[in-house]
Each structure stands twice: as C-alpha cells, then as structure tokens.
JSON list of C-alpha atoms in Angstrom, two decimals:
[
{"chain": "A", "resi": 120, "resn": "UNK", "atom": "CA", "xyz": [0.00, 0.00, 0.00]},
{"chain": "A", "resi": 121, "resn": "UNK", "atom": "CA", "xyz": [0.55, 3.89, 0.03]},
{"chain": "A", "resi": 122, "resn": "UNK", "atom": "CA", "xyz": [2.58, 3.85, -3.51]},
{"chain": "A", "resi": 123, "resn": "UNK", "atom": "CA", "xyz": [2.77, 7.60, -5.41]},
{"chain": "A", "resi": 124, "resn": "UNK", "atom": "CA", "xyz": [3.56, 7.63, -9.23]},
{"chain": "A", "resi": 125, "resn": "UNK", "atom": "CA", "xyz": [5.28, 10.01, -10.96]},
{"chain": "A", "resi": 126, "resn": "UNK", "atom": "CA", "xyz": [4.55, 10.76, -14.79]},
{"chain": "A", "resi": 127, "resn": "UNK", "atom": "CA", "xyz": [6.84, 11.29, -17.12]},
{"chain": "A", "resi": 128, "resn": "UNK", "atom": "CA", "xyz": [10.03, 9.34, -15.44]},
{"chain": "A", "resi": 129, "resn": "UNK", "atom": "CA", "xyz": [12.11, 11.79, -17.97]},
{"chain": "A", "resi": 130, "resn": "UNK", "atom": "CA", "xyz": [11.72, 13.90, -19.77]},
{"chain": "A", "resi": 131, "resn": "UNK", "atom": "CA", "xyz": [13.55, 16.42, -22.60]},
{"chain": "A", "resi": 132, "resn": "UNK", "atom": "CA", "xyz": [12.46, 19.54, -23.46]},
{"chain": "A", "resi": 133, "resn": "UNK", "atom": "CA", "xyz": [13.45, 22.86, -25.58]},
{"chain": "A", "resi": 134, "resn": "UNK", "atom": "CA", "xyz": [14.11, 26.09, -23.66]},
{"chain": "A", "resi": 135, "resn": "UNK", "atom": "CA", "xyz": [11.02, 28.29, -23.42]},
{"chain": "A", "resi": 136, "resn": "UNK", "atom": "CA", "xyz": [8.61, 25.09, -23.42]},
{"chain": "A", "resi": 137, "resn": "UNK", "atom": "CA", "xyz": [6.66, 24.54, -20.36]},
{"chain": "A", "resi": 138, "resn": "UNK", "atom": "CA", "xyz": [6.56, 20.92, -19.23]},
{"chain": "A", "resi": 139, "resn": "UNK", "atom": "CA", "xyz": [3.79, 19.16, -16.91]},
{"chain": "A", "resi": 140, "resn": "UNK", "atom": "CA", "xyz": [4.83, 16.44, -14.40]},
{"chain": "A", "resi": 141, "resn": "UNK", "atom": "CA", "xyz": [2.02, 14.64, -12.31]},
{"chain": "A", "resi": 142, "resn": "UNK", "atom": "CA", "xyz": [1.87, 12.94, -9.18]},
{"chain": "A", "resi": 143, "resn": "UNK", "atom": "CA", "xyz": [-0.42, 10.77, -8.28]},
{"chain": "A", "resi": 144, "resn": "UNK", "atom": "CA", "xyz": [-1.43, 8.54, -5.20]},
{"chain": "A", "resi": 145, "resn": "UNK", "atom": "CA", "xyz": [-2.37, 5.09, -6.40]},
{"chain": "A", "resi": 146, "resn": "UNK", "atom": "CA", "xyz": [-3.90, 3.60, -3.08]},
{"chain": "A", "resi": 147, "resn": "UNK", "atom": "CA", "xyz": [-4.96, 5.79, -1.07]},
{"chain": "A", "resi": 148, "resn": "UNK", "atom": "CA", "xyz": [-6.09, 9.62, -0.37]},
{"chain": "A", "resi": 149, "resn": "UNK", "atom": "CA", "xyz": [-4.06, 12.63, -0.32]},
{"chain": "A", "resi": 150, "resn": "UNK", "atom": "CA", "xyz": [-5.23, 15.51, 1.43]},
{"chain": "A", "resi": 151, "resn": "UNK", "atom": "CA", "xyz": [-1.59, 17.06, 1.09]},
{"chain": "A", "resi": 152, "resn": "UNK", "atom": "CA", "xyz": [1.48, 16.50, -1.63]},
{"chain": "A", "resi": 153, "resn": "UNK", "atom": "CA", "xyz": [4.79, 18.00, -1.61]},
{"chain": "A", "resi": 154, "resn": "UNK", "atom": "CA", "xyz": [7.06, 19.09, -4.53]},
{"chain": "A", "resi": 155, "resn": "UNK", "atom": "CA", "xyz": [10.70, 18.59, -3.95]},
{"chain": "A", "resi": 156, "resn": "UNK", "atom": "CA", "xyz": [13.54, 19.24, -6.51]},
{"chain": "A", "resi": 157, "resn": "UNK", "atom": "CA", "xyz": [16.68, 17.16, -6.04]},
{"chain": "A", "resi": 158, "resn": "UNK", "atom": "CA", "xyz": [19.96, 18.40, -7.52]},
{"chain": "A", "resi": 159, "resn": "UNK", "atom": "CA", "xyz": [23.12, 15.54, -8.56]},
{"chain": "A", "resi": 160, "resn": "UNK", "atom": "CA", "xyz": [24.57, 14.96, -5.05]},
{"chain": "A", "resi": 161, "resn": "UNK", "atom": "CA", "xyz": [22.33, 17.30, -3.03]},
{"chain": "A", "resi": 162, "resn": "UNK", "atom": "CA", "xyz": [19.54, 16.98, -0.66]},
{"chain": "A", "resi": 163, "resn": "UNK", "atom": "CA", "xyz": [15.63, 17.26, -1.27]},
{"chain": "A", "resi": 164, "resn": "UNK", "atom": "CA", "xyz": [14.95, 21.10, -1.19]},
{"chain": "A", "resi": 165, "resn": "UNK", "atom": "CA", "xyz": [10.68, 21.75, -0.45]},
{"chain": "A", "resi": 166, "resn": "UNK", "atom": "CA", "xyz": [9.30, 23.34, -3.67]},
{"chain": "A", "resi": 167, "resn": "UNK", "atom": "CA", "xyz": [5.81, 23.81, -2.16]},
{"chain": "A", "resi": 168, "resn": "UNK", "atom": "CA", "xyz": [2.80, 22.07, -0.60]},
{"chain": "A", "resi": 169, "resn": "UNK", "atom": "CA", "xyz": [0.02, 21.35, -2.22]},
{"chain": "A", "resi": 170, "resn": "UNK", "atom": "CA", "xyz": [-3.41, 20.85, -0.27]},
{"chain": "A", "resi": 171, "resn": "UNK", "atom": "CA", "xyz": [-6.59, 19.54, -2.19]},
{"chain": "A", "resi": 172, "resn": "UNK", "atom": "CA", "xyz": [-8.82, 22.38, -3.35]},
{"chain": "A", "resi": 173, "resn": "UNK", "atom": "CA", "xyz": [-6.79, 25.22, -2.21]},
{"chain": "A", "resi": 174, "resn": "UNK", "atom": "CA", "xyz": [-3.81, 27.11, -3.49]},
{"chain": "A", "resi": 175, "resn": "UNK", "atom": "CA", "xyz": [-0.44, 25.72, -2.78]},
{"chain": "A", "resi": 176, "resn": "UNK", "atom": "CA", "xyz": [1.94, 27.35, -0.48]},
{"chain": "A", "resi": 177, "resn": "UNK", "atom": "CA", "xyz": [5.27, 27.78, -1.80]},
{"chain": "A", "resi": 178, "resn": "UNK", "atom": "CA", "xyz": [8.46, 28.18, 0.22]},
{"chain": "A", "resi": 179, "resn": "UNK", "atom": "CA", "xyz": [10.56, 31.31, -0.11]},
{"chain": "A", "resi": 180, "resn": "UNK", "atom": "CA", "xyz": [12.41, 32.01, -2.77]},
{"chain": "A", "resi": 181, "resn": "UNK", "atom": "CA", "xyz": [10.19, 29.56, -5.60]},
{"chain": "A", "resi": 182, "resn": "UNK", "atom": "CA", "xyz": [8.39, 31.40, -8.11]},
{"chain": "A", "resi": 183, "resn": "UNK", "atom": "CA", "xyz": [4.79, 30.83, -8.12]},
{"chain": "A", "resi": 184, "resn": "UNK", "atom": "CA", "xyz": [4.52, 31.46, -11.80]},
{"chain": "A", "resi": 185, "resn": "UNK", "atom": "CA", "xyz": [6.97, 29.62, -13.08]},
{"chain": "A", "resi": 186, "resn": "UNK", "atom": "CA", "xyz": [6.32, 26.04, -10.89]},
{"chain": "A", "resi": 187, "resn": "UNK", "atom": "CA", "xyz": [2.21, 25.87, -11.14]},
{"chain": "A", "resi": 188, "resn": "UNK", "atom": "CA", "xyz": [0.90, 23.27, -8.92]},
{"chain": "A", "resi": 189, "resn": "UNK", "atom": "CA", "xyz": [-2.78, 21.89, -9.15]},
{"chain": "A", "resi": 190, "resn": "UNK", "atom": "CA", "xyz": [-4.33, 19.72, -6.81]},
{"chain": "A", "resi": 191, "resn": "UNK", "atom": "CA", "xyz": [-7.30, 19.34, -8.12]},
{"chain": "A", "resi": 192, "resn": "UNK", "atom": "CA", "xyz": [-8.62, 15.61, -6.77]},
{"chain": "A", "resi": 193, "resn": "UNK", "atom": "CA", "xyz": [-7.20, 13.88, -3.51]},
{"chain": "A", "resi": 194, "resn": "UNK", "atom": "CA", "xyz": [-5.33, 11.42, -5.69]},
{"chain": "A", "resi": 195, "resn": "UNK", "atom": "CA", "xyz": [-3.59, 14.10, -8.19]},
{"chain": "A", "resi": 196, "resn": "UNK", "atom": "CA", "xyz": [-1.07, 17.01, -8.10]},
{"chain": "A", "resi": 197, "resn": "UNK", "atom": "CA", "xyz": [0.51, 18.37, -11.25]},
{"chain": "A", "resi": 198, "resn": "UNK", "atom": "CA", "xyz": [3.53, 20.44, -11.23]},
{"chain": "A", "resi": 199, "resn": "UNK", "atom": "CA", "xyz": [4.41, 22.77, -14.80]},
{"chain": "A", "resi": 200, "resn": "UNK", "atom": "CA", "xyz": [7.37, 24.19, -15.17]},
{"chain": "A", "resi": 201, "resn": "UNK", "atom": "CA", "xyz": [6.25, 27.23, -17.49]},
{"chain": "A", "resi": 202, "resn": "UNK", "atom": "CA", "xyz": [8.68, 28.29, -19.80]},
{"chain": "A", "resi": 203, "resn": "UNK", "atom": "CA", "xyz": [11.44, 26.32, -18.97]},
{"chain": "A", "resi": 204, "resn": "UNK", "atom": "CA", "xyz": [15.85, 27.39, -18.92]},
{"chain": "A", "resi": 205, "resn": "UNK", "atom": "CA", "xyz": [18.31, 24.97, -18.65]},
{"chain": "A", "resi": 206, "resn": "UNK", "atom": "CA", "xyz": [18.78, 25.89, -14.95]},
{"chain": "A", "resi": 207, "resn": "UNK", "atom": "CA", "xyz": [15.43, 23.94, -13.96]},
{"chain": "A", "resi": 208, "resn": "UNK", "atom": "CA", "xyz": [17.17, 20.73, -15.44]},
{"chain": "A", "resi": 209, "resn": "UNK", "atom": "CA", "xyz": [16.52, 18.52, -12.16]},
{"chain": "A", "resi": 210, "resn": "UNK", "atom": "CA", "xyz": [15.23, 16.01, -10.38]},
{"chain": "A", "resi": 211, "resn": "UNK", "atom": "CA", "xyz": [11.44, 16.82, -9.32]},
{"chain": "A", "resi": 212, "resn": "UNK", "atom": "CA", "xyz": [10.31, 14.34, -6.96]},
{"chain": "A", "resi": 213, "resn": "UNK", "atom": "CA", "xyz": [6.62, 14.32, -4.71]},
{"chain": "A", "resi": 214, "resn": "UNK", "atom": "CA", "xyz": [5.05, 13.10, -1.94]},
{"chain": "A", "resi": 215, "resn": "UNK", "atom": "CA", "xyz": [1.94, 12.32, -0.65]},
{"chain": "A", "resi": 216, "resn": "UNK", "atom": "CA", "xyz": [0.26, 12.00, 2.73]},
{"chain": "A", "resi": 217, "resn": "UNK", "atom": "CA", "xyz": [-2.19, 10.21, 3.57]},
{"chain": "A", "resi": 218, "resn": "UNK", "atom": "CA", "xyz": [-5.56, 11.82, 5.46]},
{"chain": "A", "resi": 219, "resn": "UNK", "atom": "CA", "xyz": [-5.34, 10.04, 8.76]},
{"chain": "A", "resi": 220, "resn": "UNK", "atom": "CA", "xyz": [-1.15, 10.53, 8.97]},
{"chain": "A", "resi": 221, "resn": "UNK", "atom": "CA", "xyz": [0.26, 12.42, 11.40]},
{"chain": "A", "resi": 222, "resn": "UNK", "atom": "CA", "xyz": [3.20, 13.00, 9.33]},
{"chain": "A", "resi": 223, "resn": "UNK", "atom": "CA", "xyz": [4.57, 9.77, 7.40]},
{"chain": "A", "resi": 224, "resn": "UNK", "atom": "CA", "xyz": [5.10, 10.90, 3.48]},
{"chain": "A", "resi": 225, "resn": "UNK", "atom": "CA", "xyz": [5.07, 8.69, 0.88]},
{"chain": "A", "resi": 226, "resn": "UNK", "atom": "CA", "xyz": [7.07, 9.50, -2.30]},
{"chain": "A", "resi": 227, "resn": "UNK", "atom": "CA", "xyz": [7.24, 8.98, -6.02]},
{"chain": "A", "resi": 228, "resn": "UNK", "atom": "CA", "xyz": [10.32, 7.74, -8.07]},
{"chain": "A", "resi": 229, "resn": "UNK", "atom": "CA", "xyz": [10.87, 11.19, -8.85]},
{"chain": "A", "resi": 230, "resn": "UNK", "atom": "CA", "xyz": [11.24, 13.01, -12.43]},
{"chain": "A", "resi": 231, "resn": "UNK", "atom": "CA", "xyz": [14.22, 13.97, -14.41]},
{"chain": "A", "resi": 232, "resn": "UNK", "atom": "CA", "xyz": [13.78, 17.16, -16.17]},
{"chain": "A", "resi": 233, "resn": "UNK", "atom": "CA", "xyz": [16.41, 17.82, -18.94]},
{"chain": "A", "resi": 234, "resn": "UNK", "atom": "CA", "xyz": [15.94, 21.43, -20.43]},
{"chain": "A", "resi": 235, "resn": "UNK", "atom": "CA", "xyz": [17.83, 22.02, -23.49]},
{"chain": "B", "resi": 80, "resn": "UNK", "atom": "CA", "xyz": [32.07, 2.89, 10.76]},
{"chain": "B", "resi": 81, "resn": "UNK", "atom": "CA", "xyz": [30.29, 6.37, 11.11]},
{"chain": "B", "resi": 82, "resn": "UNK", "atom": "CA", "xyz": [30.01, 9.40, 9.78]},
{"chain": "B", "resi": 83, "resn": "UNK", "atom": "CA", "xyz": [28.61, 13.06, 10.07]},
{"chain": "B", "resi": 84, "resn": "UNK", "atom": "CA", "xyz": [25.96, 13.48, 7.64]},
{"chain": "B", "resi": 85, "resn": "UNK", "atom": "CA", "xyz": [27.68, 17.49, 6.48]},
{"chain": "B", "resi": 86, "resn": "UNK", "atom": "CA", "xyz": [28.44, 17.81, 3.15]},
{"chain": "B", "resi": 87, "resn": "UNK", "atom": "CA", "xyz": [27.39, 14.28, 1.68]},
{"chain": "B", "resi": 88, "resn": "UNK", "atom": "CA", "xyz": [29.95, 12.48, 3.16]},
{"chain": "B", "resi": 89, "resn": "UNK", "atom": "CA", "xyz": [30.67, 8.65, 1.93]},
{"chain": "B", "resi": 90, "resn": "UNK", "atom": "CA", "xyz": [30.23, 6.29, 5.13]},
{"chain": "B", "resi": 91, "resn": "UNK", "atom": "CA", "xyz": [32.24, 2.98, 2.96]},
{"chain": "B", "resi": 92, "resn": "UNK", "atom": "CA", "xyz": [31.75, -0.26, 5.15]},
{"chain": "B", "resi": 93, "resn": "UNK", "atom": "CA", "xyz": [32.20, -3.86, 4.72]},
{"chain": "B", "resi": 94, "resn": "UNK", "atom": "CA", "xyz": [29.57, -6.89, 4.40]},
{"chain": "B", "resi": 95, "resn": "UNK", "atom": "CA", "xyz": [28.17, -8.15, 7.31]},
{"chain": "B", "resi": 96, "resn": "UNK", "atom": "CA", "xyz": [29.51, -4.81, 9.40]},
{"chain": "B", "resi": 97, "resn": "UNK", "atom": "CA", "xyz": [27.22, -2.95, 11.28]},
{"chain": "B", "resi": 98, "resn": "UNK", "atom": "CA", "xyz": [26.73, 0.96, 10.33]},
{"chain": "B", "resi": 99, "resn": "UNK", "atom": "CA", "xyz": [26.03, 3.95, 12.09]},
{"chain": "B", "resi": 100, "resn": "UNK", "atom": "CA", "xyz": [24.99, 7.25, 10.23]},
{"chain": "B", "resi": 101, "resn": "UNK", "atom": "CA", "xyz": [24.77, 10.52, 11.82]},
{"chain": "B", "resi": 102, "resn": "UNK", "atom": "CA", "xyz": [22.35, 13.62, 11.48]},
{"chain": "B", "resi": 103, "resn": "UNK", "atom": "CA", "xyz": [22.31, 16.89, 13.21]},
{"chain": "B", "resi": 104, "resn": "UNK", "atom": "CA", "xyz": [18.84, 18.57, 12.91]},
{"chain": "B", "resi": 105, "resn": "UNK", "atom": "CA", "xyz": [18.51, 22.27, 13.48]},
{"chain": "B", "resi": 106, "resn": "UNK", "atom": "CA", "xyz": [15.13, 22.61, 14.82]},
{"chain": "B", "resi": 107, "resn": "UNK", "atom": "CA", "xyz": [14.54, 22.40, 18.67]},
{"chain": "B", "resi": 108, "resn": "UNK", "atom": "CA", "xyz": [10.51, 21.95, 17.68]},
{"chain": "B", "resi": 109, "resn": "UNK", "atom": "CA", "xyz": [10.75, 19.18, 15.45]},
{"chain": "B", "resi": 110, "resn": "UNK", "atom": "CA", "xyz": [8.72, 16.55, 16.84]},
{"chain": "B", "resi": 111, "resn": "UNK", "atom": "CA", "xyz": [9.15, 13.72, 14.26]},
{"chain": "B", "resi": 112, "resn": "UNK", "atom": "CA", "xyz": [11.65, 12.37, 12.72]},
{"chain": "B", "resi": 113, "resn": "UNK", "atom": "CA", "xyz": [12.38, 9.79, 9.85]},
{"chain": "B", "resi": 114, "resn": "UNK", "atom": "CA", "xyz": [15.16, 8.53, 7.93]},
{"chain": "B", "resi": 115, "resn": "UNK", "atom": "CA", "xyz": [14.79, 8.03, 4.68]},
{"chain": "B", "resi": 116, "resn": "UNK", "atom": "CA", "xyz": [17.28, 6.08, 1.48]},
{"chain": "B", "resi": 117, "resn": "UNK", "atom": "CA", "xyz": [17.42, 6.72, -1.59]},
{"chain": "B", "resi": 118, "resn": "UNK", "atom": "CA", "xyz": [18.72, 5.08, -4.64]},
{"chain": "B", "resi": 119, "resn": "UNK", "atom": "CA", "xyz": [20.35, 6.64, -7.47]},
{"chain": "B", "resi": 120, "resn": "UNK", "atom": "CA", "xyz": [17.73, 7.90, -9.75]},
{"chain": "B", "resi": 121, "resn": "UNK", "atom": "CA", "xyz": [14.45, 6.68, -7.50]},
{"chain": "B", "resi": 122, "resn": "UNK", "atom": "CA", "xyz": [12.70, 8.58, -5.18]},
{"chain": "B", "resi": 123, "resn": "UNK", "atom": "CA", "xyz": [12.89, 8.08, -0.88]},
{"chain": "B", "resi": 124, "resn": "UNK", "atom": "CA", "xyz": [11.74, 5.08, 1.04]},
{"chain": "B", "resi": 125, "resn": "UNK", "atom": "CA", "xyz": [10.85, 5.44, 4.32]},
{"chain": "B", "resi": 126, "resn": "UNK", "atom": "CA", "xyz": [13.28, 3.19, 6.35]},
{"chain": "B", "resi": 127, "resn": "UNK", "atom": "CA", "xyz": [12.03, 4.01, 10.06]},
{"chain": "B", "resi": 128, "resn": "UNK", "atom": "CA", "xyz": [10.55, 6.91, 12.55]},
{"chain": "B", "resi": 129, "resn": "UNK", "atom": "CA", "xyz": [10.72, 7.69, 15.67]},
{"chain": "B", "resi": 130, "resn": "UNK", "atom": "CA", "xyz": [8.52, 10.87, 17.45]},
{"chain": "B", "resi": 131, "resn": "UNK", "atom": "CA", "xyz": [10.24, 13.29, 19.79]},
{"chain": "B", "resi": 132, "resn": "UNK", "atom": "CA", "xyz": [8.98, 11.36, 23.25]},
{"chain": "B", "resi": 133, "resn": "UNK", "atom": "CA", "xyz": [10.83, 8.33, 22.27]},
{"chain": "B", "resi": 134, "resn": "UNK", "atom": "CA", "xyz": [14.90, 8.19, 22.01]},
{"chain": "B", "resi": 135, "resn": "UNK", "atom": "CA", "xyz": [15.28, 4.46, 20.89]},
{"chain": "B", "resi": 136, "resn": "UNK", "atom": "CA", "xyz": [13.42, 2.57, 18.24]},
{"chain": "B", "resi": 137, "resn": "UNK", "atom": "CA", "xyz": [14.17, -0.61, 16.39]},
{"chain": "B", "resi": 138, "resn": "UNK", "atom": "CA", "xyz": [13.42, -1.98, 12.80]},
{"chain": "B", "resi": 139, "resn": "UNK", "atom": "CA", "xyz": [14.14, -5.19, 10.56]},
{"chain": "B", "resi": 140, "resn": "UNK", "atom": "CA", "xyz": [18.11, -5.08, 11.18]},
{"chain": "B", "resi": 141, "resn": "UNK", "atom": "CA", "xyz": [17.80, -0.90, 11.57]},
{"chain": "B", "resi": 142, "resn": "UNK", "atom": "CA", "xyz": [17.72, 1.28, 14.98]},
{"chain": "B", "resi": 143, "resn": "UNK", "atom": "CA", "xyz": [17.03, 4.90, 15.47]},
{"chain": "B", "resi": 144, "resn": "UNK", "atom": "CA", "xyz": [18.38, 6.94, 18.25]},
{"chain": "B", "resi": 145, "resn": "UNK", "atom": "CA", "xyz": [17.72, 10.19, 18.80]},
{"chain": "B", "resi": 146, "resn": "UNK", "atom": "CA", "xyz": [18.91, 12.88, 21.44]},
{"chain": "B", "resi": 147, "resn": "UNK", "atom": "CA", "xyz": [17.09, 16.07, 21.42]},
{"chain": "B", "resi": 148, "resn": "UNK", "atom": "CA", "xyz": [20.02, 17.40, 24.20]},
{"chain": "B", "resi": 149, "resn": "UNK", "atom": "CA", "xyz": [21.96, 17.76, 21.23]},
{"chain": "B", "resi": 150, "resn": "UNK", "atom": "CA", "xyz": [19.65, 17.92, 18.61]},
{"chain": "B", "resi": 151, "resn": "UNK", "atom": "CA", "xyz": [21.39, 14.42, 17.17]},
{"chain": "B", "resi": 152, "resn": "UNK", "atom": "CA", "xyz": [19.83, 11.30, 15.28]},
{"chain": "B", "resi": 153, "resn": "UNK", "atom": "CA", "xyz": [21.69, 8.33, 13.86]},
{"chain": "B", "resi": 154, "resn": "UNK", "atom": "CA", "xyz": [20.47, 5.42, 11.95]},
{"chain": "B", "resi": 155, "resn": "UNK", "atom": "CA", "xyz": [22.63, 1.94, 13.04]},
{"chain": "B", "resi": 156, "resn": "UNK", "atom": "CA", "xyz": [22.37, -0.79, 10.39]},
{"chain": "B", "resi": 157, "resn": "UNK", "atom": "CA", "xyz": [23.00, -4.19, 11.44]},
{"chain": "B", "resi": 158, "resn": "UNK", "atom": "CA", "xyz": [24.83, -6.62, 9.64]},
{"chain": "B", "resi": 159, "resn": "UNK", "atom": "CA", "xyz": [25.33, -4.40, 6.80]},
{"chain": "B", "resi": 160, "resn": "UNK", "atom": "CA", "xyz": [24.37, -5.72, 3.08]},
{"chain": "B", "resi": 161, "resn": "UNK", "atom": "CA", "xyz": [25.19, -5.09, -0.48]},
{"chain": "B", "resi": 162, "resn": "UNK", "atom": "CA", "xyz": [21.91, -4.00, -1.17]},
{"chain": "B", "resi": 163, "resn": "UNK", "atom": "CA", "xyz": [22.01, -1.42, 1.45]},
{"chain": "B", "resi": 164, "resn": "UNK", "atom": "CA", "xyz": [24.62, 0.83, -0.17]},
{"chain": "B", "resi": 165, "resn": "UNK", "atom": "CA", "xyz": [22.40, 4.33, -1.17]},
{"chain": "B", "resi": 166, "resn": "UNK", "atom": "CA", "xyz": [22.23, 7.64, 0.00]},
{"chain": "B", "resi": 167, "resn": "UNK", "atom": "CA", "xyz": [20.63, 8.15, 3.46]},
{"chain": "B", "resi": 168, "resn": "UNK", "atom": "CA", "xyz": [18.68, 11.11, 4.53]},
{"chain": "B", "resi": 169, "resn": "UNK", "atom": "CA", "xyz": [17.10, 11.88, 7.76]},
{"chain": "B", "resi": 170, "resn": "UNK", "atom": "CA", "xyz": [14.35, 14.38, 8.08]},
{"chain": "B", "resi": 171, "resn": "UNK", "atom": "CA", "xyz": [12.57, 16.05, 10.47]},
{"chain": "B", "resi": 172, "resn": "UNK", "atom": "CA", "xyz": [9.08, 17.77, 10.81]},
{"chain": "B", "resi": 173, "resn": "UNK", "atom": "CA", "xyz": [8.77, 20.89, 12.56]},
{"chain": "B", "resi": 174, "resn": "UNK", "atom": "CA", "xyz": [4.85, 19.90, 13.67]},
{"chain": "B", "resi": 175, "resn": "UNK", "atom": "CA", "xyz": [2.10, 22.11, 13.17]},
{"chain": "B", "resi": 176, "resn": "UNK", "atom": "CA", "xyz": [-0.69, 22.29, 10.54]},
{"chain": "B", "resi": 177, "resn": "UNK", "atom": "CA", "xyz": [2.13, 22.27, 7.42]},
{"chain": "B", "resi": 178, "resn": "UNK", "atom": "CA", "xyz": [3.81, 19.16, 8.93]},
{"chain": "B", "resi": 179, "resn": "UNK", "atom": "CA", "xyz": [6.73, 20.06, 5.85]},
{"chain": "B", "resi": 180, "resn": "UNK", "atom": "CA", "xyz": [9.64, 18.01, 6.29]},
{"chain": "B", "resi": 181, "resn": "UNK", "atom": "CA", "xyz": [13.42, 19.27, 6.33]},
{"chain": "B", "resi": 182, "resn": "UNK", "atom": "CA", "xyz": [15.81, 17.19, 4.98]},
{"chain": "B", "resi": 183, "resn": "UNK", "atom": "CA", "xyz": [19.82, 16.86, 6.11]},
{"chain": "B", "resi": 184, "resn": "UNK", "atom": "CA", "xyz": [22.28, 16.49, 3.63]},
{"chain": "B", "resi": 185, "resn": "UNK", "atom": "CA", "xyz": [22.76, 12.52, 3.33]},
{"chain": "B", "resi": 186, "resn": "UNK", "atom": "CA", "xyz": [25.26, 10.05, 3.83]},
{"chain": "B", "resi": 187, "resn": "UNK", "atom": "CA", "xyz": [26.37, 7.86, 0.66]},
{"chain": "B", "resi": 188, "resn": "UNK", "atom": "CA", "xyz": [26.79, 4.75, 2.40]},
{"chain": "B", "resi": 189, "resn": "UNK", "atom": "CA", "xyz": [28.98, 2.04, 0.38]},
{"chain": "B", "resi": 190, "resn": "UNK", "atom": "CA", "xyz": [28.91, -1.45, 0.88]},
{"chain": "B", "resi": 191, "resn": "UNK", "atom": "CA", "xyz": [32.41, -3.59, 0.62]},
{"chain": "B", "resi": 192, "resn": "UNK", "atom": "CA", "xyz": [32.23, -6.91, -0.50]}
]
C-alpha cells in the first residue's frame, strides 16, 4: 500500500517550453502533496505544498509562476514548469500524505527534467 | 564505521559490518523524525521513525536513536548488506498544521564486499 507515481520518469524539453509532471497517489487519499527538486549529489529542497482544493503554499524564494501546482482531486497534483531554462534541469520528486497521517510521506520515483 | 551526515559524506563499510549514520537537525521543535534512502535515480523510502517522546526505536536489522540534548539522530544498520549501499537522509518535521519536512544532507553509504 501507500505507492505515489510520478509521470513522465524523464523527460527532454526545448528552452522556453513549459513541461507538466504529475503525481499521483495510487492507493490511497491525499489531502496534502509535496514538490521537492533534487539536484546531482544534493539533498531534497521543499518546492511547495500542495493541499486539495486550495492554493499551494510555496516556500521562499520559488516562483509561483513559473512552478504551477494543481491539486485538483485527492489522488492528483501536477507540477508545470512554465517556460522552462536549462537551470530547472533537475530532479522533481513528490510526496503524498495520507488523510489520517500524522506525518509519514510517501514519495514517487521522482522526475528527471532535462531542459535544453 | 560512522560518519557526520555534512556535506554528503561517503560512510564505505564492509559486508556483514554494522553501520552507524549521523544527522544533526537544526530545529529544537521538530517533533518527528524519519530517515529516509534513496537510490540513485528513484525517489525516498521510508526506512524508520521515531517521534520526539521516544529516544530508541528498532526496525528489521535498523535502529534509530535520537537525542534532542543535542539535537542528534543516527540510523545503526546491522549486519550491513550489499543492497544497502544508497544515500541516506534523515528528516525532520517541525509539527504544526504544514507538517513540511526538512531534509539533512545525506550520507552515501557504500557497501564492501
């Protein structure tokens, strides 16, 4: 139980694209999803949290404009990357938690954005 | 063998050791705390928790000990395996209604045949 999905698992795209990466809870409900990005070597930084219905909150210093998150059903969050450089090439990886949890997160196998 | 989970160290061990990786959280409030590994290219699996009121708990061949004195976790990994060699995180969550987690910096942990 509790598996999260990530679509695409990689994916290439041209500079000034935008790209859309979903997340998506397979086996249970999500009232709340996180979006991480992962650089080579580095640590999960928090992109933003996404609750179910409402606006995400997104920590300081991520643009809201250029990382749009949706979470419009309990089992789905989408993250676009609008208009993409190569400095968003990275790892985007998200989590779910379940209703009920105090705190446990479940997360996906993560998505690797190449921006050319 | 140990390490200080800083600057992505590499903790480099052999079969059938035990292991013992280190994490020094910054927030006094944190009231959960998990560690978490993570293979290259996949996302993290949850390995084992422990809340603030405990300082000991113990998992299939894994241990977590934490001491909030010093604001210090480690993760102790008995009878270390091949298929245990990954980066390890741990994490903590400062409580409240956002419950976001903070990740440390990780520990490549190699495993010496």
């Amino acid at each position: 139980g509790a598996v999260v999905s990530q679509h695409p698992s990689r994916v290439i795209c041209k500079s000034g694209t935008s790209v859309k990466i979903e997340c998506r809870s397979l086996d249970f409900q999500a009232t709340t999803m996180f979006w991480y990005r992962q650089f080579p070597k580095k640590s999960l930084m928090l992109m933003a949290t996404s609750n179910e219905g409402s606006k995400a909150t997104y920590e300081q210093g991520v643009e809201k404009d250029k990382f749009l998150i949706n979470h419009a059903s309990l089992t789905l969050s989408t993250l676009t990357v609008t208009s993409a450089h190569p400095e968003d090439s990275s790892f985007y990886i998200c989590s779910a938690r379940e209703r009920a949890s105090q705190g446990e997160q479940y997360f996906g196998p993560g998505t690797r954005l190449t921006v050319t | 063998g140990e390490s200080v989970g800083l600057h992505l160290p590499t903790l480099s061990v052999q079969e059938g050791d035990n292991s013992i990786i280190n994490c020094a959280y910054s927030n006094s409030a944190s009231d959960y705390f998990i560690w978490y590994k993570q293979e290259s290219g996949k996302g993290p699996q949850f390995i084992i928790d422990i809340r603030s009121n405990m300082d000991k708990r113990q998992g299939q061949r894994v241990t977590v000990l934490l001491n909030k004195t010093v604001k210090h976790l480690s993760l102790q990994i008995a009878a270390t395996q091949p298929g245990d060699s990954a980066v390890y995180f741990c994490a903590e969550n400062t409580g409240g209604g956002g419950n976001k987690l903070t990740f440390g910096t990780g520990t490549q942990l190699k495993v010496e045949l």
